[in-house]
Amino acid sequence: MSADGTAPHVDDERTITWDGFYNGRDLGGLPTVDGGVTRTGQLYRAADLRYASEEGLEQMRAAGVGTVLDLRNGFETRTEPKSPEEAQANANRVPPIPEAVMPEGVFSVRVPLDDTSDVEFWQRMREEGRLGSPRFFRPVMEQHPARVVAVLRTIAQAPGPVLFHCAVGRDRTGLTSFALLALAGATGEAIAEDYARSVAGLRPFFRRMGFPDPSGWIGENLAKRGFTIESAVAEQLDGFDARGTLARAGLTEQELDALTGRLRG
């Protein structure tokens, strides 16, 4: 039973059922282009841990997670904004919440993925209808590679299994998952299916917060531009050399091998 009194939704072995975790899943068990499957129990994704109970955090620790990587910016963790600009930045996001206190033996690391200072870039992403969809993944990796490298380097160097999250666990978490799964050779269909799971995975999270569920808008926005989630992911994968792109961004061969090994052994 979850902390809010409702049974967690379980649809297969990939879904996280730790108490108070939302939109969570294992990146293992996904088919790869060479006929294999990605390793389980190594990399997990989720929404922020605002509702994670002590029991849920202990379940996470017992599953082997040694590092929790928070992809949010600092202003998303402060319930009292430091400036009017911070208040404005949070205006259309889920309410800010501090980082969860980890059980003993689990490290908490925050490495912001978004470079919010590049106002022109994000305005262009908005005008092109890329926000809230997989269509902003490669632009971020190609134009803000330092942030992506910092996130992936943290995962590569972590001593054990890692759980990473942003606010709702869909876009920044989705970009990180996209990079990791592409590097591991997961099929495009599997990557798209993993991203699409957030539609159902976030409904109880938004409902518990009393926050509007934007998934309908996201689908409509993609459809206006002739895309589905599947074709949007296919667009991002078209001609994408994950290892080459990440090497040019600054990851070393050893780090790339470590990341690949997380999901391929």
Short mmCIF file of C-alpha atoms in Angstrom, two decimals:
data_model
loop_
_atom_site.label_atom_id
_atom_site.label_comp_id
_atom_site.label_asym_id
_atom_site.label_seq_id
_atom_site.Cartn_x
_atom_site.Cartn_y
_atom_site.Cartn_z
CA MET A 1 0.00 0.00 0.00
CA SER A 2 1.30 3.46 -0.89
CA ALA A 3 1.64 6.27 1.63
CA ASP A 4 -1.48 7.96 0.22
CA GLY A 5 -3.56 4.85 0.90
CA THR A 6 -3.75 3.60 -2.67
CA ALA A 7 -2.17 0.48 -4.07
CA PRO A 8 0.74 1.22 -6.43
CA HIS A 9 0.13 0.51 -10.12
CA VAL A 10 2.20 -2.46 -11.26
CA ASP A 11 2.20 -3.48 -14.91
CA ASP A 12 5.40 -5.53 -15.17
CA GLU A 13 8.69 -6.29 -13.51
CA ARG A 14 10.28 -3.02 -14.63
CA THR A 15 7.94 -0.84 -12.58
CA ILE A 16 9.24 0.45 -9.26
CA THR A 17 6.83 -0.31 -6.41
CA TRP A 18 8.84 1.26 -3.56
CA ASP A 19 6.50 3.13 -1.23
CA GLY A 20 5.87 6.73 -2.28
CA PHE A 21 7.81 6.53 -5.57
CA TYR A 22 6.07 7.70 -8.74
CA ASN A 23 6.76 7.26 -12.44
CA GLY A 24 9.59 4.92 -11.52
CA ARG A 25 11.08 2.08 -13.50
CA ASP A 26 14.18 0.02 -14.15
CA LEU A 27 15.99 0.67 -17.45
CA GLY A 28 16.72 -3.05 -17.64
CA GLY A 29 14.77 -5.64 -19.58
CA LEU A 30 14.54 -3.63 -22.81
CA PRO A 31 15.36 -5.22 -26.19
CA THR A 32 18.50 -4.16 -28.02
CA VAL A 33 19.21 -3.97 -31.74
CA ASP A 34 21.56 -6.96 -31.56
CA GLY A 35 18.92 -9.22 -30.05
CA GLY A 36 19.93 -8.83 -26.40
CA VAL A 37 18.26 -7.09 -23.48
CA THR A 38 19.46 -4.37 -21.13
CA ARG A 39 20.62 -5.32 -17.64
CA THR A 40 18.24 -4.96 -14.72
CA GLY A 41 19.02 -3.59 -11.28
CA GLN A 42 21.58 -1.03 -12.45
CA LEU A 43 19.82 2.17 -13.50
CA TYR A 44 16.44 3.47 -12.34
CA ARG A 45 14.43 6.55 -13.25
CA ALA A 46 11.63 8.28 -11.31
CA ALA A 47 9.81 11.50 -10.53
CA ASP A 48 11.12 13.56 -7.62
CA LEU A 49 11.01 11.84 -4.25
CA ARG A 50 8.67 14.24 -2.43
CA TYR A 51 6.35 11.41 -1.41
CA ALA A 52 8.95 8.71 -0.81
CA SER A 53 8.42 7.33 2.69
CA GLU A 54 11.14 6.03 4.99
CA GLU A 55 9.95 2.55 4.08
CA GLY A 56 10.19 3.36 0.37
CA LEU A 57 13.68 4.80 0.70
CA GLU A 58 14.75 1.71 2.61
CA GLN A 59 13.26 -0.46 -0.15
CA MET A 60 15.34 1.54 -2.64
CA ARG A 61 18.49 1.04 -0.57
CA ALA A 62 17.74 -2.68 -0.17
CA ALA A 63 17.47 -2.94 -3.99
CA GLY A 64 21.10 -1.85 -4.15
CA VAL A 65 20.79 1.82 -5.09
CA GLY A 66 23.82 3.63 -3.74
CA THR A 67 23.45 6.98 -5.49
CA VAL A 68 20.42 9.18 -6.11
CA LEU A 69 21.09 11.77 -8.80
CA ASP A 70 18.85 14.86 -8.80
CA LEU A 71 18.76 16.65 -12.17
CA ARG A 72 16.81 19.69 -10.94
CA ASN A 73 18.06 23.23 -10.66
CA GLY A 74 18.55 24.77 -7.22
CA PHE A 75 15.45 26.94 -7.42
CA GLU A 76 13.32 23.81 -7.80
CA THR A 77 14.46 22.65 -4.37
CA ARG A 78 13.68 25.89 -2.48
CA THR A 79 10.15 26.31 -1.16
CA GLU A 80 10.89 29.99 -0.55
CA PRO A 81 12.22 31.66 -3.73
CA LYS A 82 15.32 33.80 -3.37
CA SER A 83 14.16 36.31 -5.96
CA PRO A 84 11.20 37.26 -8.18
CA GLU A 85 13.05 35.54 -11.04
CA GLU A 86 13.07 32.26 -9.13
CA ALA A 87 9.39 32.60 -8.35
CA GLN A 88 8.69 33.16 -12.05
CA ALA A 89 10.86 30.19 -13.04
CA ASN A 90 8.76 27.96 -10.78
CA ALA A 91 5.42 29.44 -11.85
CA ASN A 92 4.51 26.67 -14.31
CA ARG A 93 6.42 23.83 -12.68
CA VAL A 94 5.33 21.41 -10.00
CA PRO A 95 5.76 23.03 -6.56
CA PRO A 96 9.39 23.13 -5.38
CA ILE A 97 10.47 20.55 -2.85
CA PRO A 98 13.83 20.01 -1.11
CA GLU A 99 15.95 16.99 -1.90
CA ALA A 100 14.91 13.90 0.04
CA VAL A 101 17.01 12.83 3.01
CA MET A 102 18.69 9.56 2.05
CA PRO A 103 19.08 6.53 4.28
CA GLU A 104 22.56 5.71 5.53
CA GLY A 105 24.77 4.34 2.79
CA VAL A 106 22.99 6.16 -0.07
CA PHE A 107 24.61 9.25 -1.55
CA SER A 108 22.52 12.14 -2.85
CA VAL A 109 24.04 14.20 -5.67
CA ARG A 110 22.47 17.11 -7.54
CA VAL A 111 23.75 17.84 -11.06
CA PRO A 112 21.40 20.28 -12.86
CA LEU A 113 20.82 19.26 -16.47
CA ASP A 114 19.12 22.41 -17.78
CA ASP A 115 21.17 25.53 -18.50
CA THR A 116 18.39 28.01 -17.75
CA SER A 117 20.69 30.97 -18.43
CA ASP A 118 20.48 30.39 -22.19
CA VAL A 119 17.15 32.16 -22.61
CA GLU A 120 17.45 32.31 -26.40
CA PHE A 121 17.87 28.54 -26.68
CA TRP A 122 14.81 27.74 -24.58
CA GLN A 123 12.74 30.35 -26.39
CA ARG A 124 13.62 28.66 -29.67
CA MET A 125 12.74 25.25 -28.26
CA ARG A 126 9.38 26.66 -27.19
CA GLU A 127 8.71 28.30 -30.55
CA GLU A 128 9.59 25.08 -32.38
CA GLY A 129 7.23 23.11 -30.12
CA ARG A 130 10.00 20.86 -28.83
CA LEU A 131 9.52 21.34 -25.09
CA GLY A 132 7.69 18.62 -23.22
CA SER A 133 8.63 16.03 -25.84
CA PRO A 134 11.62 13.96 -26.97
CA ARG A 135 12.28 16.52 -29.70
CA PHE A 136 14.49 18.63 -27.44
CA PHE A 137 16.86 15.77 -26.56
CA ARG A 138 19.45 16.13 -29.31
CA PRO A 139 19.41 19.95 -29.35
CA VAL A 140 20.34 19.88 -25.65
CA MET A 141 23.04 17.23 -26.16
CA GLU A 142 24.52 19.07 -29.11
CA GLN A 143 24.24 22.66 -27.84
CA HIS A 144 24.58 22.22 -24.06
CA PRO A 145 26.87 19.18 -23.95
CA ALA A 146 28.70 20.18 -20.75
CA ARG A 147 25.57 19.63 -18.63
CA VAL A 148 24.87 16.26 -20.25
CA VAL A 149 28.49 15.19 -19.75
CA ALA A 150 28.36 16.17 -16.06
CA VAL A 151 25.23 14.07 -15.53
CA LEU A 152 26.52 11.00 -17.38
CA ARG A 153 29.97 11.28 -15.79
CA THR A 154 28.33 11.15 -12.36
CA ILE A 155 26.50 7.96 -13.36
CA ALA A 156 29.66 6.44 -14.84
CA GLN A 157 31.65 7.09 -11.66
CA ALA A 158 28.98 6.09 -9.13
CA PRO A 159 30.06 2.98 -7.19
CA GLY A 160 26.79 1.07 -7.52
CA PRO A 161 23.29 1.18 -9.02
CA VAL A 162 21.90 4.68 -9.58
CA LEU A 163 18.44 6.22 -9.46
CA PHE A 164 18.11 9.53 -11.30
CA HIS A 165 15.20 11.94 -11.34
CA CYS A 166 14.18 15.49 -12.17
CA ALA A 167 10.86 17.01 -11.09
CA VAL A 168 8.31 14.75 -12.77
CA GLY A 169 10.77 12.25 -14.22
CA ARG A 170 9.79 12.74 -17.84
CA ASP A 171 11.92 15.22 -19.82
CA ARG A 172 15.33 15.71 -18.20
CA THR A 173 15.07 12.19 -16.85
CA GLY A 174 13.86 11.16 -20.30
CA LEU A 175 16.85 12.79 -22.00
CA THR A 176 19.24 11.01 -19.63
CA SER A 177 17.46 7.70 -20.28
CA PHE A 178 17.54 8.35 -24.04
CA ALA A 179 21.32 8.87 -23.96
CA LEU A 180 21.93 5.79 -21.80
CA LEU A 181 19.63 3.51 -23.76
CA ALA A 182 20.94 4.71 -27.13
CA LEU A 183 24.50 4.09 -25.92
CA ALA A 184 23.47 0.60 -24.81
CA GLY A 185 21.94 -0.13 -28.23
CA ALA A 186 18.29 -0.34 -27.15
CA THR A 187 15.84 -0.39 -30.03
CA GLY A 188 14.06 2.82 -31.01
CA GLU A 189 10.74 1.20 -30.19
CA ALA A 190 11.94 0.35 -26.68
CA ILE A 191 13.23 3.88 -26.06
CA ALA A 192 9.93 5.36 -27.24
CA GLU A 193 7.92 2.93 -25.12
CA ASP A 194 9.98 3.80 -22.05
CA TYR A 195 9.38 7.54 -22.58
CA ALA A 196 5.65 7.00 -23.23
CA ARG A 197 5.22 5.21 -19.90
CA SER A 198 5.37 8.57 -18.16
CA VAL A 199 1.89 9.44 -19.44
CA ALA A 200 0.26 6.81 -17.21
CA GLY A 201 3.04 6.86 -14.65
CA LEU A 202 2.50 10.52 -13.79
CA ARG A 203 -1.29 10.54 -13.45
CA PRO A 204 -1.31 9.48 -9.77
CA PHE A 205 1.60 11.84 -9.04
CA PHE A 206 -0.22 14.86 -10.45
CA ARG A 207 -3.47 13.76 -8.82
CA ARG A 208 -1.85 13.51 -5.39
CA MET A 209 -0.39 17.02 -5.78
CA GLY A 210 -3.58 18.48 -7.21
CA PHE A 211 -1.50 19.64 -10.18
CA PRO A 212 -2.85 19.77 -13.77
CA ASP A 213 -1.80 16.77 -15.87
CA PRO A 214 -0.17 18.20 -19.04
CA SER A 215 0.01 14.94 -20.99
CA GLY A 216 -2.97 15.83 -23.19
CA TRP A 217 -1.33 19.09 -24.20
CA ILE A 218 1.94 17.33 -24.98
CA GLY A 219 0.23 14.88 -27.32
CA GLU A 220 -1.70 17.66 -29.03
CA ASN A 221 1.44 19.74 -29.44
CA LEU A 222 3.27 16.84 -31.08
CA ALA A 223 0.30 16.06 -33.32
CA LYS A 224 0.16 19.65 -34.55
CA ARG A 225 3.65 19.19 -35.93
CA GLY A 226 2.95 15.77 -37.39
CA PHE A 227 4.57 13.70 -34.64
CA THR A 228 3.70 10.99 -32.19
CA ILE A 229 5.96 10.04 -29.28
CA GLU A 230 7.25 7.14 -31.36
CA SER A 231 8.06 9.25 -34.42
CA ALA A 232 9.56 12.00 -32.24
CA VAL A 233 11.98 9.47 -30.74
CA ALA A 234 12.70 8.08 -34.21
CA GLU A 235 13.53 11.62 -35.38
CA GLN A 236 16.01 12.02 -32.54
CA LEU A 237 17.62 8.66 -33.28
CA ASP A 238 17.89 9.23 -37.03
CA GLY A 239 21.60 9.37 -37.80
CA PHE A 240 22.44 9.61 -34.09
CA ASP A 241 25.76 8.08 -33.08
CA ALA A 242 25.45 8.03 -29.29
CA ARG A 243 29.03 7.04 -28.53
CA GLY A 244 30.52 9.49 -31.04
CA THR A 245 28.31 12.36 -29.90
CA LEU A 246 29.10 11.81 -26.23
CA ALA A 247 32.82 11.38 -26.94
CA ARG A 248 32.89 14.69 -28.80
CA ALA A 249 31.01 16.23 -25.86
CA GLY A 250 33.85 15.24 -23.54
CA LEU A 251 33.24 11.78 -22.10
CA THR A 252 36.31 9.55 -22.10
CA GLU A 253 36.45 6.05 -23.58
CA GLN A 254 36.62 4.65 -20.05
CA GLU A 255 33.51 6.59 -19.02
CA LEU A 256 31.64 5.51 -22.13
CA ASP A 257 32.59 1.88 -21.46
CA ALA A 258 31.41 2.24 -17.86
CA LEU A 259 28.06 3.67 -18.98
CA THR A 260 27.60 0.95 -21.59
CA GLY A 261 28.52 -1.66 -19.01
CA ARG A 262 25.76 -0.45 -16.72
CA LEU A 263 23.17 -1.77 -19.15
CA ARG A 264 25.08 -4.32 -21.21
CA GLY A 265 27.46 -5.98 -18.75
#
